Amino acid sequence: MNTERISALCAGYPTPFYLFDIHVLQQRIQTLRARLPKEISLCYAMKANPFLLPFLSDIVDRFEVCSEGELQIFHNLHMPWSKLVVSGVVKNPQAMETVLCQSSDIGAYTVESRSQLMMLDKLGQRHGVRLPVLLRLSSGNQFGLDEKELRTIFCDHARYPGLDLCGIQYFSGTQKTSLRRLQRELQRLDDLISDLNAASKITLRELEFGPGMPVAYFIGEHFDEEAYLHQLSESLKAMNNDLRITLELGRSLAANCGSYVSRIVETKTTAGQNYALLDGGIHQLVYYGHAMAMKQPFCQLIPQRTRTDDQHWNLCGSLCTINDILVKQLPAQDLQAGDLVVFHNAGAYCMTEGMSLFLSHDLPLVLIQTPQGSVLPVRPAAATWPLNLPMLPTK
């Protein structure tokens, strides 16, 4: 988005705020679809950014929710139940009951433990339906089932008449750049599915795979996305099993459509270091791997300031902690109070992973720019102090 548009928005809306450009989001999805095999489905993990959901309804194939709160948002937005993947490391039986009562046309439920398996099986039997289930294969952490237990469940599938064990879900991490690792993971999954088909006498139909496709958040990072997508496509084409393959690409789908806009409210020099203090901070902007600003995110100054070796600035937020550093040693001439700083690639996770209740600062405004160019406020700035206020009994 150009600087004139950002400046105009700041004249009408208070900073800090998030701005998500739907045209950029749509172009990103078109780019991914053009580079992946045409039969591949795309899944958007809602946790990456819930404010994008209404604008993705018709252009992605599935939506993954991981909490009761996300289910409520999904329901209130009247999203298509058939595209829903009900995930989450913990599942509340009452919430699962509610979901099934709202629709029997859920796309899939994931299973991360034996107890989840039993709970969903009983639910399906009680309602006289077979719930479509993806068993999550663990990558060696608290998520999912280990391979031995997963094999046992598939081989014992007749014991679960309330479930349709239709496939596997597998995520092995995020920000993964190794093409060899990607190829090995898909080969392993393909071999596992072949073994399961032979041993269980059923045919698995689905694989949901989270490749952990990287996003370049910091200056100096190099990621050859064209090579990555080419290798991913070739590995998918080489799989032997005939499956519906869904890629969960939440971070990679949404990151480049978002900006976080903050304003410099004060500048000062202390012990020879120049500091610009912003009205935002790390409670509202979190980049993956951005610890104490050891790496510099992509950002833009408005008005543009001359880059110089004579002056360097530390951009700090409004929190009372020395950790609240957004940029270290930014080369720029004469930063001033009132200048704007636009942080790019903030469309995924950046707004939801921060410690937003710290110091009871307001939650920022959220703006959406439509493909037609209009800007919609979809969440007002909201006070958090009532959430931190002790509710003592009255005398």
Coordinates of C-alpha atoms in Angstrom, one line a residue:
M1 CA 0.0 0.0 0.0
N2 CA 1.4 3.4 -0.9
T3 CA 2.5 6.0 1.6
E4 CA -0.2 8.5 0.7
R5 CA -3.0 6.0 1.5
I6 CA -1.4 5.1 4.8
S7 CA -1.0 8.8 5.7
A8 CA -4.7 9.4 4.8
L9 CA -5.8 6.5 7.0
C10 CA -3.8 7.9 9.9
A11 CA -5.5 11.2 9.6
G12 CA -8.9 9.5 10.2
Y13 CA -8.0 6.6 12.5
P14 CA -5.9 6.5 15.7
T15 CA -2.7 4.5 15.7
P16 CA -1.6 1.8 16.2
F17 CA -3.8 -0.2 13.9
Y18 CA -3.7 -3.3 11.7
L19 CA -4.5 -3.1 8.0
F20 CA -5.2 -6.2 5.9
D21 CA -5.4 -5.9 2.2
I22 CA -7.8 -8.4 0.7
H23 CA -6.6 -7.9 -2.9
V24 CA -3.1 -8.9 -1.8
L25 CA -4.6 -11.9 0.0
Q26 CA -6.5 -13.0 -3.1
Q27 CA -3.4 -12.6 -5.3
R28 CA -1.4 -14.7 -2.9
I29 CA -3.9 -17.6 -3.1
Q30 CA -3.9 -17.3 -6.9
T31 CA -0.1 -17.5 -7.0
L32 CA -0.1 -20.6 -4.8
R33 CA -2.8 -22.4 -6.8
A34 CA -0.9 -21.6 -10.1
R35 CA 2.3 -23.3 -8.8
L36 CA 0.7 -26.3 -7.1
P37 CA -1.0 -29.3 -8.7
K38 CA -4.5 -28.3 -9.6
E39 CA -6.1 -31.1 -7.5
I40 CA -4.4 -29.9 -4.3
S41 CA -6.8 -28.3 -1.7
L42 CA -5.8 -25.4 0.5
C43 CA -6.7 -25.1 4.2
Y44 CA -6.5 -21.9 6.2
A45 CA -5.8 -22.2 9.9
M46 CA -8.0 -19.7 11.6
K47 CA -5.5 -19.0 14.3
A48 CA -3.3 -17.2 11.9
N49 CA -5.8 -14.3 11.6
P50 CA -9.5 -14.7 12.3
F51 CA -10.4 -11.3 10.6
L52 CA -9.7 -12.7 7.2
L53 CA -12.3 -15.5 7.4
P54 CA -15.2 -13.8 5.6
F55 CA -13.0 -12.9 2.6
L56 CA -11.7 -16.5 2.2
S57 CA -15.0 -18.3 2.3
D58 CA -15.1 -18.9 -1.5
I59 CA -11.4 -19.2 -2.3
V60 CA -10.0 -21.8 0.0
D61 CA -11.2 -25.3 0.5
R62 CA -11.1 -25.8 4.2
F63 CA -10.8 -23.9 7.5
E64 CA -9.2 -25.3 10.6
V65 CA -10.4 -24.2 14.1
C66 CA -8.6 -25.2 17.3
S67 CA -10.7 -23.8 20.1
E68 CA -14.3 -23.3 21.2
G69 CA -13.8 -19.5 20.7
E70 CA -12.8 -20.1 17.1
L71 CA -15.8 -22.3 16.6
Q72 CA -18.0 -19.4 17.9
I73 CA -16.4 -17.0 15.4
F74 CA -16.8 -19.5 12.6
H75 CA -20.5 -20.0 13.5
N76 CA -21.3 -16.3 13.9
L77 CA -19.8 -15.5 10.4
H78 CA -22.0 -18.2 8.8
M79 CA -19.1 -20.0 7.3
P80 CA -19.7 -23.2 5.4
W81 CA -19.7 -26.2 7.8
S82 CA -18.7 -28.5 5.0
K83 CA -15.3 -26.8 4.9
L84 CA -14.7 -27.0 8.6
V85 CA -11.9 -29.1 10.1
V86 CA -12.5 -29.3 13.9
S87 CA -8.9 -29.6 15.3
G88 CA -7.3 -28.8 18.6
V89 CA -5.0 -30.6 21.1
V90 CA -7.9 -30.5 23.6
K91 CA -11.5 -31.0 22.7
N92 CA -14.4 -30.4 25.0
P93 CA -17.2 -33.0 24.7
Q94 CA -20.0 -30.5 25.1
A95 CA -18.4 -28.3 22.3
M96 CA -18.2 -31.3 20.0
E97 CA -21.9 -32.1 20.8
T98 CA -22.8 -28.5 19.9
V99 CA -20.9 -28.6 16.6
L100 CA -22.7 -31.8 15.6
C101 CA -26.1 -30.5 16.5
Q102 CA -25.4 -27.4 14.4
S103 CA -24.4 -29.5 11.3
S104 CA -23.9 -33.1 10.4
D105 CA -21.9 -31.9 7.3
I106 CA -18.6 -31.1 9.0
G107 CA -15.6 -31.6 6.7
A108 CA -13.5 -33.5 9.2
Y109 CA -12.6 -33.9 12.9
T110 CA -9.1 -34.5 14.0
V111 CA -8.1 -37.0 16.6
E112 CA -5.0 -36.3 18.8
S113 CA -5.4 -39.0 21.5
R114 CA -7.2 -42.2 22.3
S115 CA -9.6 -40.4 24.6
Q116 CA -10.6 -38.1 21.7
L117 CA -11.1 -41.1 19.5
M118 CA -13.5 -42.7 22.1
M119 CA -15.3 -39.5 22.7
L120 CA -16.0 -38.8 19.0
D121 CA -17.0 -42.4 18.4
K122 CA -19.6 -42.3 21.2
L123 CA -20.9 -39.0 19.8
G124 CA -21.2 -40.4 16.3
Q125 CA -23.0 -43.5 17.5
R126 CA -25.4 -41.5 19.7
H127 CA -26.4 -39.4 16.7
G128 CA -26.5 -42.3 14.3
V129 CA -23.8 -40.9 12.0
R130 CA -20.2 -41.7 11.1
L131 CA -18.0 -38.7 11.8
P132 CA -15.2 -38.1 9.2
V133 CA -11.9 -38.4 11.2
L134 CA -8.3 -37.6 10.4
L135 CA -5.9 -39.2 12.9
R136 CA -3.1 -36.8 13.7
L137 CA 0.4 -38.4 13.4
S138 CA 2.7 -36.9 16.0
S139 CA 6.1 -35.4 14.9
G140 CA 7.5 -36.2 18.4
N141 CA 5.8 -33.6 20.6
Q142 CA 2.6 -33.3 22.6
F143 CA 0.5 -33.2 19.5
G144 CA -1.1 -36.3 17.9
L145 CA -0.6 -40.0 18.2
D146 CA 2.6 -41.9 17.8
E147 CA 2.9 -44.2 14.7
K148 CA 2.4 -47.4 16.6
E149 CA -0.9 -46.3 18.2
L150 CA -2.1 -44.8 14.9
R151 CA -1.5 -48.2 13.2
T152 CA -3.4 -50.0 15.9
I153 CA -6.4 -47.7 15.6
F154 CA -6.6 -48.1 11.8
C155 CA -6.3 -51.9 12.1
D156 CA -9.1 -51.9 14.7
H157 CA -11.3 -49.6 12.7
A158 CA -14.4 -51.9 13.1
R159 CA -14.4 -51.2 16.8
Y160 CA -15.4 -47.5 16.1
P161 CA -18.7 -47.6 14.2
G162 CA -19.3 -43.9 14.9
L163 CA -16.2 -42.9 12.9
D164 CA -15.1 -42.8 9.3
L165 CA -11.3 -43.1 9.6
C166 CA -10.7 -41.3 6.3
G167 CA -7.0 -40.2 6.6
I168 CA -4.1 -38.7 8.4
Q169 CA -3.1 -35.2 9.5
Y170 CA 0.5 -34.3 9.9
F171 CA 2.4 -31.1 10.8
S172 CA 6.0 -31.2 11.6
G173 CA 6.8 -27.6 12.4
T174 CA 7.0 -24.1 10.9
Q175 CA 9.4 -22.0 8.9
K176 CA 11.0 -25.1 7.4
T177 CA 13.3 -24.4 4.4
S178 CA 14.9 -27.8 3.8
L179 CA 13.6 -29.2 0.5
R180 CA 15.2 -32.6 1.4
R181 CA 13.3 -32.7 4.6
L182 CA 10.0 -31.9 2.8
Q183 CA 10.6 -34.7 0.3
R184 CA 11.4 -37.2 3.1
E185 CA 8.3 -36.3 5.0
L186 CA 6.0 -36.8 2.0
Q187 CA 7.7 -40.1 1.1
R188 CA 7.3 -41.3 4.7
L189 CA 3.7 -40.4 4.7
D190 CA 3.1 -42.1 1.4
D191 CA 4.7 -45.3 2.6
L192 CA 2.8 -45.2 5.8
I193 CA -0.5 -44.8 4.0
S194 CA 0.3 -47.7 1.7
D195 CA 1.1 -49.9 4.8
L196 CA -2.1 -48.8 6.5
N197 CA -4.2 -49.6 3.5
A198 CA -2.7 -53.1 3.3
A199 CA -2.9 -53.8 7.0
S200 CA -6.3 -52.4 7.8
K201 CA -8.2 -53.5 4.7
I202 CA -9.6 -50.0 4.3
T203 CA -8.5 -47.3 1.8
L204 CA -7.4 -44.0 3.3
R205 CA -8.8 -41.1 1.2
E206 CA -7.3 -38.0 2.8
L207 CA -4.0 -36.4 3.9
E208 CA -3.9 -33.0 5.5
F209 CA -0.2 -31.9 5.5
G210 CA 1.3 -28.8 7.1
P211 CA 4.6 -28.3 5.3
G212 CA 5.5 -25.3 7.5
M213 CA 6.2 -23.2 4.4
P214 CA 8.4 -20.3 5.5
V215 CA 7.8 -16.6 5.4
A216 CA 10.7 -14.2 5.1
Y217 CA 10.1 -11.7 8.0
F218 CA 13.6 -10.2 8.3
I219 CA 16.0 -8.3 6.2
G220 CA 18.8 -10.6 4.9
E221 CA 16.7 -13.8 5.0
H222 CA 16.8 -15.7 1.8
F223 CA 14.0 -18.1 0.8
D224 CA 13.7 -19.3 -2.8
E225 CA 9.9 -19.8 -2.8
E226 CA 9.8 -20.8 -6.5
A227 CA 12.2 -23.6 -5.9
Y228 CA 10.3 -24.6 -2.8
L229 CA 6.9 -24.7 -4.5
H230 CA 8.4 -26.6 -7.5
Q231 CA 9.9 -29.3 -5.2
L232 CA 6.7 -29.5 -3.1
S233 CA 4.6 -30.0 -6.3
E234 CA 7.0 -32.6 -7.7
S235 CA 6.9 -34.5 -4.4
L236 CA 3.1 -34.4 -4.3
K237 CA 2.9 -35.7 -7.9
A238 CA 5.2 -38.5 -7.0
M239 CA 3.0 -40.0 -4.3
N240 CA 1.7 -43.4 -5.1
N241 CA -1.6 -43.2 -3.2
D242 CA -4.7 -41.6 -4.7
L243 CA -5.6 -39.1 -2.0
R244 CA -7.4 -35.9 -1.4
I245 CA -4.3 -33.8 -0.3
T246 CA -4.9 -30.6 1.6
L247 CA -2.1 -28.3 2.5
E248 CA -2.5 -26.2 5.6
L249 CA -0.6 -23.0 4.7
G250 CA -2.1 -20.5 7.2
R251 CA 1.1 -18.4 7.8
S252 CA 2.1 -18.5 4.2
L253 CA -1.3 -17.6 2.9
A254 CA -1.8 -14.5 5.0
A255 CA 1.5 -13.0 6.1
N256 CA 2.0 -10.6 3.2
C257 CA -1.5 -9.1 3.2
G258 CA -1.0 -7.4 6.6
S259 CA 0.6 -4.3 8.0
Y260 CA 0.9 -2.9 11.5
V261 CA 1.0 0.9 11.6
S262 CA 2.4 2.7 14.7
R263 CA 3.4 6.3 15.4
I264 CA 6.5 7.7 17.0
V265 CA 5.4 9.6 20.1
E266 CA 8.8 10.7 21.5
T267 CA 12.5 10.7 20.5
K268 CA 15.4 11.0 22.9
T269 CA 19.1 10.2 23.2
T270 CA 20.3 8.3 26.3
A271 CA 23.9 7.2 26.8
G272 CA 24.7 7.9 23.2
Q273 CA 21.9 5.8 21.9
N274 CA 19.0 7.3 19.9
Y275 CA 15.6 6.0 20.8
A276 CA 12.2 6.5 19.1
L277 CA 9.3 5.5 21.3
L278 CA 6.2 4.2 19.5
D279 CA 2.6 3.9 20.6
G280 CA 2.6 0.2 19.7
G281 CA 5.0 -2.5 20.8
I282 CA 5.7 -6.2 21.1
H283 CA 2.4 -6.8 22.8
Q284 CA 0.7 -6.2 19.5
L285 CA 3.3 -7.2 16.9
V286 CA 5.1 -10.5 17.2
Y287 CA 7.3 -11.9 14.4
Y288 CA 8.3 -15.5 14.5
G289 CA 12.0 -15.5 15.7
H290 CA 12.0 -11.8 16.6
A291 CA 13.8 -11.8 20.0
M292 CA 15.0 -8.5 21.3
A293 CA 15.1 -7.2 17.7
M294 CA 18.2 -9.3 16.9
K295 CA 16.9 -9.3 13.4
Q296 CA 15.3 -6.3 11.5
P297 CA 11.8 -6.8 10.2
F298 CA 10.7 -5.2 6.9
C299 CA 9.4 -1.8 7.8
Q300 CA 8.8 1.6 6.2
L301 CA 9.0 5.2 7.6
I302 CA 6.5 7.8 6.7
P303 CA 7.6 10.4 5.8
Q304 CA 10.6 8.7 4.2
R305 CA 13.8 9.5 6.0
T306 CA 17.3 9.5 4.5
R307 CA 19.2 6.3 5.3
T308 CA 22.5 7.4 6.8
D309 CA 25.5 6.0 8.6
D310 CA 25.6 9.0 10.9
Q311 CA 22.4 8.2 12.8
H312 CA 21.0 4.9 14.0
W313 CA 17.7 4.6 15.9
N314 CA 16.3 2.0 18.2
L315 CA 12.5 1.7 17.7
C316 CA 10.9 0.8 21.0
G317 CA 7.3 0.2 22.0
S318 CA 5.2 1.5 24.9
L319 CA 5.7 -1.3 27.4
C320 CA 7.6 -1.0 30.6
T321 CA 10.1 -3.8 29.8
I322 CA 13.5 -3.6 28.1
N323 CA 12.3 -6.4 25.8
D324 CA 10.0 -4.1 24.0
I325 CA 12.4 -3.4 21.1
L326 CA 11.0 -3.6 17.5
V327 CA 14.0 -2.5 15.5
K328 CA 17.6 -2.0 16.6
Q329 CA 20.0 0.5 15.0
L330 CA 17.8 1.6 12.1
P331 CA 19.8 3.9 9.9
A332 CA 17.7 7.0 9.4
Q333 CA 18.1 10.8 9.6
D334 CA 16.3 12.9 12.2
L335 CA 13.3 10.8 13.2
Q336 CA 10.6 12.9 14.8
A337 CA 7.5 12.6 17.0
G338 CA 4.6 12.1 14.6
D339 CA 6.5 10.0 12.1
L340 CA 4.8 6.7 11.1
V341 CA 6.4 3.3 11.1
V342 CA 4.7 0.6 8.9
F343 CA 5.7 -3.0 9.7
H344 CA 5.1 -5.4 6.8
N345 CA 4.3 -9.1 6.6
A346 CA 2.0 -8.8 9.6
G347 CA -1.0 -10.6 8.2
A348 CA -0.5 -13.9 10.1
Y349 CA 0.0 -14.5 13.8
C350 CA 1.7 -11.1 14.4
M351 CA -1.5 -9.7 15.9
T352 CA -2.6 -12.7 17.9
E353 CA 0.5 -14.0 19.5
G354 CA 1.4 -10.9 21.5
M355 CA 0.8 -10.4 25.2
S356 CA -2.0 -8.0 24.5
L357 CA -3.2 -7.6 28.1
F358 CA 0.2 -6.5 29.5
L359 CA -0.1 -3.0 31.0
S360 CA -3.8 -2.9 30.0
H361 CA -3.2 -1.1 26.7
D362 CA -6.1 -0.9 24.3
L363 CA -6.4 -3.5 21.6
P364 CA -5.7 -1.8 18.3
L365 CA -8.2 -1.0 15.6
V366 CA -8.4 -3.5 12.7
L367 CA -9.0 -2.3 9.2
I368 CA -9.7 -4.2 6.0
Q369 CA -9.0 -2.8 2.6
T370 CA -11.4 -4.5 0.1
P371 CA -10.4 -5.4 -3.5
Q372 CA -12.4 -2.3 -4.6
G373 CA -10.2 -0.1 -2.5
S374 CA -12.6 0.9 0.3
V375 CA -11.5 0.5 3.9
L376 CA -13.7 -1.1 6.5
P377 CA -13.1 -0.9 10.3
V378 CA -13.9 -4.5 11.4
R379 CA -12.9 -4.2 15.0
P380 CA -12.7 -0.9 17.0
A381 CA -9.9 -0.1 19.4
A382 CA -11.0 -1.9 22.6
A383 CA -10.1 -1.2 26.2
T384 CA -8.5 -4.2 28.0
W385 CA -8.4 -2.7 31.5
P386 CA -11.9 -4.1 32.3
L387 CA -10.4 -7.6 31.7
N388 CA -7.7 -6.9 34.2
L389 CA -10.0 -5.3 36.8
P390 CA -10.6 -7.4 39.9
M391 CA -14.4 -7.9 40.4
L392 CA -14.6 -7.7 44.2
P393 CA -17.9 -8.5 45.9
T394 CA -19.9 -5.5 47.0
K395 CA -20.6 -5.0 50.7

